Short mmCIF file of C-alpha atoms and ligand atoms in Angstrom, two decimals:
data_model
loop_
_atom_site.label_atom_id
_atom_site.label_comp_id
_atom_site.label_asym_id
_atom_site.label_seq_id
_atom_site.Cartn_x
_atom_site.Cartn_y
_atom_site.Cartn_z
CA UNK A 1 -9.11 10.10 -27.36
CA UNK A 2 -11.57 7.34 -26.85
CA UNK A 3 -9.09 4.87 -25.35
CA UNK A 4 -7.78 7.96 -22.91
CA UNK A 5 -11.76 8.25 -22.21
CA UNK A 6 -12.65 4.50 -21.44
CA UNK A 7 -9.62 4.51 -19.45
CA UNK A 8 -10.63 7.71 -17.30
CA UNK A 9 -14.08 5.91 -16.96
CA UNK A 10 -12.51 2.45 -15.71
CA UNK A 11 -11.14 4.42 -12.80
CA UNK A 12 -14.35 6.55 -11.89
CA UNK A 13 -16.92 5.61 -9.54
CA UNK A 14 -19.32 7.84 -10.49
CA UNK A 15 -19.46 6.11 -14.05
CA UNK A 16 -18.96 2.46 -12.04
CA UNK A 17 -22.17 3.31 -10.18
CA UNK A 18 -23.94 4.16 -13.51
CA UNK A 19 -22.77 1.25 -16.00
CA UNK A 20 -22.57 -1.61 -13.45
CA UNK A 21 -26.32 -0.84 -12.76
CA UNK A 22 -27.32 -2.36 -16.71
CA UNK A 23 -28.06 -5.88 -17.32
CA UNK A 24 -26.77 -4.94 -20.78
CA UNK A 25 -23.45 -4.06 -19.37
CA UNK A 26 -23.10 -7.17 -17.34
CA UNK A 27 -23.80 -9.11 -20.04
CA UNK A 28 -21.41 -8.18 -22.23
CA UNK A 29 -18.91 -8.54 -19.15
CA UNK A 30 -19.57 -12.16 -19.53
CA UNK A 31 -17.47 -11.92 -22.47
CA UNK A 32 -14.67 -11.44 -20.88
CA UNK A 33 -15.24 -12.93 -17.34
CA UNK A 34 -15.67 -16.65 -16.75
CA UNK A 35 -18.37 -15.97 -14.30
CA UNK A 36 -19.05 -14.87 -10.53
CA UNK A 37 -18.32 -18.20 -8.98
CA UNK A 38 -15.33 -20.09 -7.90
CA UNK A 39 -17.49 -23.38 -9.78
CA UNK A 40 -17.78 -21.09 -12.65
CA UNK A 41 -14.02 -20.51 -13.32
CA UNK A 42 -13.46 -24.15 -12.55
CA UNK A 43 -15.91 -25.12 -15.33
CA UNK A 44 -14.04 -22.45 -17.69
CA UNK A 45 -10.67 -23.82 -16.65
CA UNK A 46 -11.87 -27.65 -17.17
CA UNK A 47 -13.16 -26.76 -21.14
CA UNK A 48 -9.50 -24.59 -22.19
CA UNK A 49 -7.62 -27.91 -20.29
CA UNK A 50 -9.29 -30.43 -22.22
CA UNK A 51 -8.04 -27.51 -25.87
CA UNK A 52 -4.81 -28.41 -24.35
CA UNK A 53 -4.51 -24.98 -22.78
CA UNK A 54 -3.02 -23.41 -19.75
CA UNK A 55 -4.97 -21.24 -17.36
CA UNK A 56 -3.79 -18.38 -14.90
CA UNK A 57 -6.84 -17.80 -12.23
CA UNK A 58 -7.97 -14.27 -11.41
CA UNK A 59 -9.77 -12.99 -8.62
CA UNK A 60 -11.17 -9.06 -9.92
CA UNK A 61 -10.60 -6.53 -7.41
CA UNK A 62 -8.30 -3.84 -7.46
CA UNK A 63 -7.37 -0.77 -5.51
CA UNK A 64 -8.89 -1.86 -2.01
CA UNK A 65 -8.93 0.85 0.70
CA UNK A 66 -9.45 -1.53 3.94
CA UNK A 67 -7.64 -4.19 5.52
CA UNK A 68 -10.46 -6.39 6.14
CA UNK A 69 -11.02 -6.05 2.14
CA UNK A 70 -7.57 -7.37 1.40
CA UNK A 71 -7.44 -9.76 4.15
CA UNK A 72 -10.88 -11.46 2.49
CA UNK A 73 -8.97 -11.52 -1.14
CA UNK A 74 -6.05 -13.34 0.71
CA UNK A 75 -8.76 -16.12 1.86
CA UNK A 76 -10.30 -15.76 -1.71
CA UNK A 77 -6.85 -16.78 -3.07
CA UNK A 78 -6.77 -19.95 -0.14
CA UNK A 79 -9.49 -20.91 -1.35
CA UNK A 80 -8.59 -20.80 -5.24
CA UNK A 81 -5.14 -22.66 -4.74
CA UNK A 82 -6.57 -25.32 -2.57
CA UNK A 83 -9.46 -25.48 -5.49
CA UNK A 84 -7.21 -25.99 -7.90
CA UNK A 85 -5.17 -28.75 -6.12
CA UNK A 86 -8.85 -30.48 -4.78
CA UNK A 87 -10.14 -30.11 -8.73
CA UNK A 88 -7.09 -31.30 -10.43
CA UNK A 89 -6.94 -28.28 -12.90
CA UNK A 90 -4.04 -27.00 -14.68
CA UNK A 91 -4.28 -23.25 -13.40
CA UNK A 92 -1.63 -20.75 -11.80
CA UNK A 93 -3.11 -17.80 -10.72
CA UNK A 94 -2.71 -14.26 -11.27
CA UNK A 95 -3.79 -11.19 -8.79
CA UNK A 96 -3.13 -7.26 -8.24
CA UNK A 97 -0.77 -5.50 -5.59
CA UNK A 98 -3.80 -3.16 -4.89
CA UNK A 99 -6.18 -5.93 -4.03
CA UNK A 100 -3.97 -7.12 -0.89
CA UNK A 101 -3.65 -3.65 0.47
CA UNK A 102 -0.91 -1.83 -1.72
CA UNK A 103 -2.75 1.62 -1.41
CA UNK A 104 -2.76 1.23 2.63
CA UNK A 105 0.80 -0.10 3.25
CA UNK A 106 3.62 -1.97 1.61
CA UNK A 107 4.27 -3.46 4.53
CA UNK A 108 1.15 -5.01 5.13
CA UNK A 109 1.02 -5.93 0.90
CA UNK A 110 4.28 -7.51 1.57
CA UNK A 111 3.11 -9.74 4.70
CA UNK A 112 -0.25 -10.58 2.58
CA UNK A 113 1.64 -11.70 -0.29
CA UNK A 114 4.13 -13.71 1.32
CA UNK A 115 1.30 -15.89 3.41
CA UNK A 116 -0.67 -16.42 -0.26
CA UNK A 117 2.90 -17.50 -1.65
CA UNK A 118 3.35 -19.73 1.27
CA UNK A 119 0.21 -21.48 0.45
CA UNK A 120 0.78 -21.52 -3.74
CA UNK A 121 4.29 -23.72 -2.32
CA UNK A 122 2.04 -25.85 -0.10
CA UNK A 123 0.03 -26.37 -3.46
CA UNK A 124 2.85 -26.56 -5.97
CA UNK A 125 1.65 -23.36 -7.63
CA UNK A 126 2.88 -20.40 -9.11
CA UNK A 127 1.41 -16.59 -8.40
CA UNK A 128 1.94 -14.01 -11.31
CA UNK A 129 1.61 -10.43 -9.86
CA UNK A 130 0.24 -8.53 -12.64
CA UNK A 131 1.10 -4.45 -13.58
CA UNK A 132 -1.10 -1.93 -12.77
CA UNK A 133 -0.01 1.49 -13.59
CA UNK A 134 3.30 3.17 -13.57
CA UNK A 135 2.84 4.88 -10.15
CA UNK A 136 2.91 0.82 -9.13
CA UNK A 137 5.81 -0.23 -11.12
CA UNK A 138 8.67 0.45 -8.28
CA UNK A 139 6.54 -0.76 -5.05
CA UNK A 140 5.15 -3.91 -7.73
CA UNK A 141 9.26 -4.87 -8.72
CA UNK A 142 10.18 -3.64 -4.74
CA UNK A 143 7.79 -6.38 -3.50
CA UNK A 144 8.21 -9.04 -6.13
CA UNK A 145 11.86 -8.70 -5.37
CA UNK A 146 12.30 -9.32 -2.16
CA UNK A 147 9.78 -12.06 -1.85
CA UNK A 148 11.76 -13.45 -4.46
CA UNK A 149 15.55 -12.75 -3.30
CA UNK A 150 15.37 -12.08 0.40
CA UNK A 151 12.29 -14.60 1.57
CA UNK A 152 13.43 -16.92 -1.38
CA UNK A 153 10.09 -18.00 -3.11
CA UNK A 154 10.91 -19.11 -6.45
CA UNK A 155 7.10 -20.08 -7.40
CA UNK A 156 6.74 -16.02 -7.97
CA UNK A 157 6.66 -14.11 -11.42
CA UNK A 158 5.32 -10.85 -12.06
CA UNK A 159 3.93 -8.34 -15.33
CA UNK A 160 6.16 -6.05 -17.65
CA UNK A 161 4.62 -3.60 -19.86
CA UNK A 162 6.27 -2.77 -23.67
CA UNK A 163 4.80 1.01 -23.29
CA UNK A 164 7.25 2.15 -20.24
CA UNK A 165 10.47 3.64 -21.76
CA UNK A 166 11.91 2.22 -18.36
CA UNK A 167 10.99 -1.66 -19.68
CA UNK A 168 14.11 -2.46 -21.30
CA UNK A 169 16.10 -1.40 -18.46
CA UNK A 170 13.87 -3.76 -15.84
CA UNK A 171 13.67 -6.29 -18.01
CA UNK A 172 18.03 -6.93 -18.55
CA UNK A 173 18.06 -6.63 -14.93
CA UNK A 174 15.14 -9.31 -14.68
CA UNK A 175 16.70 -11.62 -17.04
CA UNK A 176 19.87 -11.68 -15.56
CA UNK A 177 18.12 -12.53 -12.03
CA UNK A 178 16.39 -15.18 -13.90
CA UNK A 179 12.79 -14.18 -13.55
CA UNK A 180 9.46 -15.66 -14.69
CA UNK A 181 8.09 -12.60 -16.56
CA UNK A 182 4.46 -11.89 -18.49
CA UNK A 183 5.13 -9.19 -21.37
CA UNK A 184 1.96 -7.19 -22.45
CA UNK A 185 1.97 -4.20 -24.29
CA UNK A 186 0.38 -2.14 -21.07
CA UNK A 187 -3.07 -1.29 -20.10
CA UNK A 188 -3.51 1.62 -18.40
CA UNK A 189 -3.71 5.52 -19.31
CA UNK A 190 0.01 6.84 -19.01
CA UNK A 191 1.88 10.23 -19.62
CA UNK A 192 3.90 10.71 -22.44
CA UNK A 193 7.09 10.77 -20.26
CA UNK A 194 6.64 7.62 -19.17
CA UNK A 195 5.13 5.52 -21.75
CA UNK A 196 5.16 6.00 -25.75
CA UNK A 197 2.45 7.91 -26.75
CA UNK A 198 2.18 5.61 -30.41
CA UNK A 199 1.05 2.16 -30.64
CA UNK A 200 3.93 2.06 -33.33
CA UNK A 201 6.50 2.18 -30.99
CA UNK A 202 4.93 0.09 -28.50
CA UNK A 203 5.24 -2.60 -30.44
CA UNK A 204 8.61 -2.03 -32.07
CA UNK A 205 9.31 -1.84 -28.10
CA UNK A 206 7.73 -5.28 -27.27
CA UNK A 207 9.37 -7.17 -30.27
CA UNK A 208 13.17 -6.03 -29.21
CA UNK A 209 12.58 -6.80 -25.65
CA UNK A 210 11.10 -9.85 -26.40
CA UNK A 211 13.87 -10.48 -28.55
CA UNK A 212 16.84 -9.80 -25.66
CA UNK A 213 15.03 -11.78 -23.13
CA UNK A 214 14.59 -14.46 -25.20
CA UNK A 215 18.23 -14.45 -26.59
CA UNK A 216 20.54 -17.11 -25.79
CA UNK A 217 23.75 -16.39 -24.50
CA UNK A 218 23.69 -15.16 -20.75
CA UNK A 219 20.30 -15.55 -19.28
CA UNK A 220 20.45 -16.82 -15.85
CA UNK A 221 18.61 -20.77 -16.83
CA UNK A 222 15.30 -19.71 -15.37
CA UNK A 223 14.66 -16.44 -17.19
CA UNK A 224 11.09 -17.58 -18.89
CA UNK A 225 9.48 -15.29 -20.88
CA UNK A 226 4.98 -15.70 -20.83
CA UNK A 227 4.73 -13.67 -24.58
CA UNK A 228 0.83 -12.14 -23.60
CA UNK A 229 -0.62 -9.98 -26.59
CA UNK A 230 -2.96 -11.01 -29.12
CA UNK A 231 -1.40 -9.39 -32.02
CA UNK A 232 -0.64 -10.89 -35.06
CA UNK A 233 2.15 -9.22 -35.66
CA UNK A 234 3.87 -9.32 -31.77
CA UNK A 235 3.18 -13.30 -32.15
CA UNK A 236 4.46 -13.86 -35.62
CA UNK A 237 7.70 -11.77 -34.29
CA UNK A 238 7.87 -14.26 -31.55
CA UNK A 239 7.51 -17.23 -33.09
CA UNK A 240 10.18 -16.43 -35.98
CA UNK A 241 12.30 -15.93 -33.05
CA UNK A 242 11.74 -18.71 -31.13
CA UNK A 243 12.39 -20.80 -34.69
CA UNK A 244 15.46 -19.14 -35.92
CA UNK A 245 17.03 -19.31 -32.56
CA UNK A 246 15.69 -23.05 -31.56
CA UNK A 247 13.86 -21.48 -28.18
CA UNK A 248 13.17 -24.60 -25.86
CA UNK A 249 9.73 -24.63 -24.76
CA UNK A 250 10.75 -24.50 -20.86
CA UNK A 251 11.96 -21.02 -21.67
CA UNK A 252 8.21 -19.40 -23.03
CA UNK A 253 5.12 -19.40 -23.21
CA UNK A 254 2.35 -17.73 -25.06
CA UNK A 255 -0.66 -16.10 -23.01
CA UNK A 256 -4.04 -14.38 -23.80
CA UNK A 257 -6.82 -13.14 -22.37
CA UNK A 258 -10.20 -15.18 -21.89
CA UNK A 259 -12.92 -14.65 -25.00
CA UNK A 260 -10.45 -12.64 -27.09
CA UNK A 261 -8.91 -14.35 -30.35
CA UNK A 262 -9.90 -18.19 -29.31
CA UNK A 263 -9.23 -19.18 -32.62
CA UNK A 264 -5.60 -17.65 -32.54
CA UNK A 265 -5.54 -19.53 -28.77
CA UNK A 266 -6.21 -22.77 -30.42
CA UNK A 267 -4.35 -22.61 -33.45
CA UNK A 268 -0.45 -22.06 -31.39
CA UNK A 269 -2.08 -24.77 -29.03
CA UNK A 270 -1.97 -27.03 -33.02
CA UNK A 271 1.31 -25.97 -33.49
CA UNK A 272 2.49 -27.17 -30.69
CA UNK A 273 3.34 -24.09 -28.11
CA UNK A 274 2.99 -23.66 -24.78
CA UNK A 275 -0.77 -21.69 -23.75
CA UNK A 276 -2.11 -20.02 -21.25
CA UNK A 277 -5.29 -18.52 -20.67
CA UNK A 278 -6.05 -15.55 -18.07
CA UNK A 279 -9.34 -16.07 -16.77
CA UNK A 280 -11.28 -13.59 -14.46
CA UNK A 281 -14.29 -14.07 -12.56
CA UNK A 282 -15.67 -12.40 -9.61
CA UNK A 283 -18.03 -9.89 -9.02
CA UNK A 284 -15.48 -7.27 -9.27
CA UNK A 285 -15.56 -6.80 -13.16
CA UNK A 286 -15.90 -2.94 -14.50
CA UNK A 287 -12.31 -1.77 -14.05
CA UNK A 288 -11.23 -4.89 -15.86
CA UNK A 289 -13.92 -5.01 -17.95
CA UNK A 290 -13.63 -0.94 -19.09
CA UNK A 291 -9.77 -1.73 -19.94
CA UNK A 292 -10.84 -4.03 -22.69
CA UNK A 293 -13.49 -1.83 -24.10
CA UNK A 294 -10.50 0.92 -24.33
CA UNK A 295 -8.54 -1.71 -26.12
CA UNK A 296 -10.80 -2.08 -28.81
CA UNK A 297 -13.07 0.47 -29.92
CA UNK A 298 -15.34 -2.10 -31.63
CA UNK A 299 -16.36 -3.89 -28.87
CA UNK A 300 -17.36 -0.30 -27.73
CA UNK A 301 -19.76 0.39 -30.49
CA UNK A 302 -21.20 -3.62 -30.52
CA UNK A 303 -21.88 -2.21 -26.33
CA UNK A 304 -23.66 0.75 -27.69
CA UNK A 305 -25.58 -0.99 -30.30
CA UNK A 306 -26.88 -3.68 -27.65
CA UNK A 307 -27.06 -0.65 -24.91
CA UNK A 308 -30.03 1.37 -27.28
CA UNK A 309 -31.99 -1.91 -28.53
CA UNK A 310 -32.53 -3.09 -24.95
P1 LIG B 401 -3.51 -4.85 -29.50
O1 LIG B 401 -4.24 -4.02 -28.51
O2 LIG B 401 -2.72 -4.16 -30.55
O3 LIG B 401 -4.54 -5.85 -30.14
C1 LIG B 401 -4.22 -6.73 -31.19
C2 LIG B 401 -5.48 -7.42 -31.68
O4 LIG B 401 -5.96 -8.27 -30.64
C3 LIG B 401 -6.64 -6.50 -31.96
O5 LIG B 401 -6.59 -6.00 -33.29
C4 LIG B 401 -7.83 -7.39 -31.72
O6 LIG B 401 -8.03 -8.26 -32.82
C5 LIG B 401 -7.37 -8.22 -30.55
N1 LIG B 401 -7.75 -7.60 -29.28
C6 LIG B 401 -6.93 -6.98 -28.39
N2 LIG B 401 -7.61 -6.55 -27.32
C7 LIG B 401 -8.89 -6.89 -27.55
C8 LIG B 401 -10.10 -6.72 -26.79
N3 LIG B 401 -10.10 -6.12 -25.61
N4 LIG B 401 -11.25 -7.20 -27.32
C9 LIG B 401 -11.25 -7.84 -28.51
N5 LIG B 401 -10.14 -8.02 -29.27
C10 LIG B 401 -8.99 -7.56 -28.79
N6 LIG B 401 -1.84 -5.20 -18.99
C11 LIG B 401 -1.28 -4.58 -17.92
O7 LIG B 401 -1.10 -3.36 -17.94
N7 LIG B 401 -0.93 -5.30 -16.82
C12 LIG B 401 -1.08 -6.66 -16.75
O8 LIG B 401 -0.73 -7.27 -15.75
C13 LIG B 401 -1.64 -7.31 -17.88
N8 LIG B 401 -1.83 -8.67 -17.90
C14 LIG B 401 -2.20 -9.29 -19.07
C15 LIG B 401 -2.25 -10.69 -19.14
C16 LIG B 401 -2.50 -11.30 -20.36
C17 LIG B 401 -2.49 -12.80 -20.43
C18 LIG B 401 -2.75 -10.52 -21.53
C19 LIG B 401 -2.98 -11.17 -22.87
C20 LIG B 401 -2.77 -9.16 -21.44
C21 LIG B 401 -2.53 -8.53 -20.23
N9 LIG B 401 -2.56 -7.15 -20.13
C22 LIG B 401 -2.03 -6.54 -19.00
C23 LIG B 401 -3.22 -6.33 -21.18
C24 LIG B 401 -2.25 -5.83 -22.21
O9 LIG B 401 -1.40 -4.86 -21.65
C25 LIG B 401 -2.98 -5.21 -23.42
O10 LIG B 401 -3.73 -4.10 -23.00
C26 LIG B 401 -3.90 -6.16 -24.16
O11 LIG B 401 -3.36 -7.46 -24.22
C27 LIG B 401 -4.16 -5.67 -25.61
O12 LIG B 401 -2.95 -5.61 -26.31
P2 LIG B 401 -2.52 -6.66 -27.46
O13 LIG B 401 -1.09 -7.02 -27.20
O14 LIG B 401 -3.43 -7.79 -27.50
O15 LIG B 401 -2.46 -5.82 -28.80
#
């Protein structure tokens, strides 16, 4: 009920309007966001390098309804890869289908993506295109496809999510084509015919996918599977698998949000895995920042708390 709520109010501009307005609200954003600034996420990205961790930039925005607002996210995304080269950080980065114009045309999504990939190859970087919800999944795998296949960009990965009952089907497929894949359990409000309605099976779906992908056997060589969930019991699954079945560490990777379970972060970083942070910033924060209140009901109640004592 609450999660369905949050997630109702992430997508509501009446409620965006209201809660981006408190200082209390943008604090606690901070949480979860590096910071506004390009510098900011650069100082972010420098502190989890020198932990010996991974980062995957990202630029908030989401759902943009003019051209001119995804052609300035394209530049945004210039100006993040060339960053990253000028700065010497260890980042990929990471960006939504609706922030380069998916809602206006595919077409024009398409054309935007393919100039930012052209400049990630320029840079020798890599461009996850994260999942948004299932009425995205088709035009998300449509797009990552043929930039993949037909314009041949091979720096290119892109998001599956463990709630869709469709998941296991895209993912075989996926594997066999030898994709670069993020697996997450799924963060957006879904119907029951699409997505499993309990958290029970969602993970009992995420640990047998994860499980096929990262089989041996027929993979095409460059399946690699980026294992993103903070869950105990999702990464303890993983990493029994990736022991029993001697995983190599080009095939995985393990990935987790920014400000959520550092501890966990650091301790796979001790043990010798592959990590990558996602790190937001922008100004663009209250969808994102909603979808992790949903997530966990405490930090809900911590906002509350703070909210009433000013
Ligand atoms: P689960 O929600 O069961 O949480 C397990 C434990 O992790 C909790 O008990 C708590 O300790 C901690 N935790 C989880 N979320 C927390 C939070 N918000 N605050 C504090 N603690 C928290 N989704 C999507 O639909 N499309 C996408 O492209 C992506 N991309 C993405 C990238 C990366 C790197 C990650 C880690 C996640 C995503 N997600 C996503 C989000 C994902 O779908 C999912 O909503 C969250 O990761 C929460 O699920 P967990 O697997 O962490 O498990």
């Amino acid at each position: 009920m609450l999660r369905s709520l949050l997630l109702y109010l992430s997508g509501a501009r009446w409620a965006k309007a209201i809660i981006t307005h408190f200082f209390i609200a943008r604090r606690m954003a901070r949480r979860f966001v590096a910071g506004e600034t390009m510098a900011e996420a650069v100082a972010a990205t420098r502190k989890l390098n020198a932990q010996g961790a991974l980062v995957t930039l990202d630029y908030l925005g989401e759902s943009v309804v003019s051209e001119a607002d995804a052609q300035q996210a394209v530049e945004q995304y210039f100006a993040i890869l060339d960053t990253i080269a000028r700065e010497d950080i260890q980042a990929t980065v990471s960006l939504k289908l609706t922030q380069l114009g998916l809602d206006i045309s595919e077409d024009l999504c398409l054309a935007n993506m393919r100039r930012i990939l052209e400049k990630a190859r320029e840079r020798h970087n890599h461009v996850t295109i994260d999942m948004e919800s299932s009425d995205y999944t088709d035009r998300t795998l449509r797009i990552y496809r043929t930039l993949r296949h037909e314009y041949g960009f091979d720096n290119v990965g892109t998001v599956i999510q463990a709630y869709l009952y469709r998941s296991e089907k895209d993912l075989a497929e996926l594997r066999a084509e030898g994709a670069f894949i993020r697996l997450c359990k799924g963060a957006y409000k879904e119907p029951p015919d699409r997505a499993f309605p309990k958290k029970a099976d969602v993970d009992a779906n995420f640990v047998n996918v994860m499980r096929a992908y990262l089989a041996n056997g027929t993979a095409s060589p460059e399946a690699h599977l980026a294992i993103a969930t903070h869950d105990p019991k999702m990464i303890n699954a993983a990493l029994e698998h990736i022991q029993a079945h001697s995983i190599p560490k080009e095939r995985y990777e393990f990935q987790m949000l920014y400000g959520i379970r550092a501890e966990a972060q650091r301790e796979l970083i001790r043990q010798g895995h592959p990590m990558r942070i996602y790190v937001p910033f922008g100004t663009h924060w209250y969808p994102y920042f909603m979808r992790r209140l949903a997530e966990r009901p405490a930090n809900l109640w911590f906002f509350i708390n703070a909210f009433f004592r000013g």
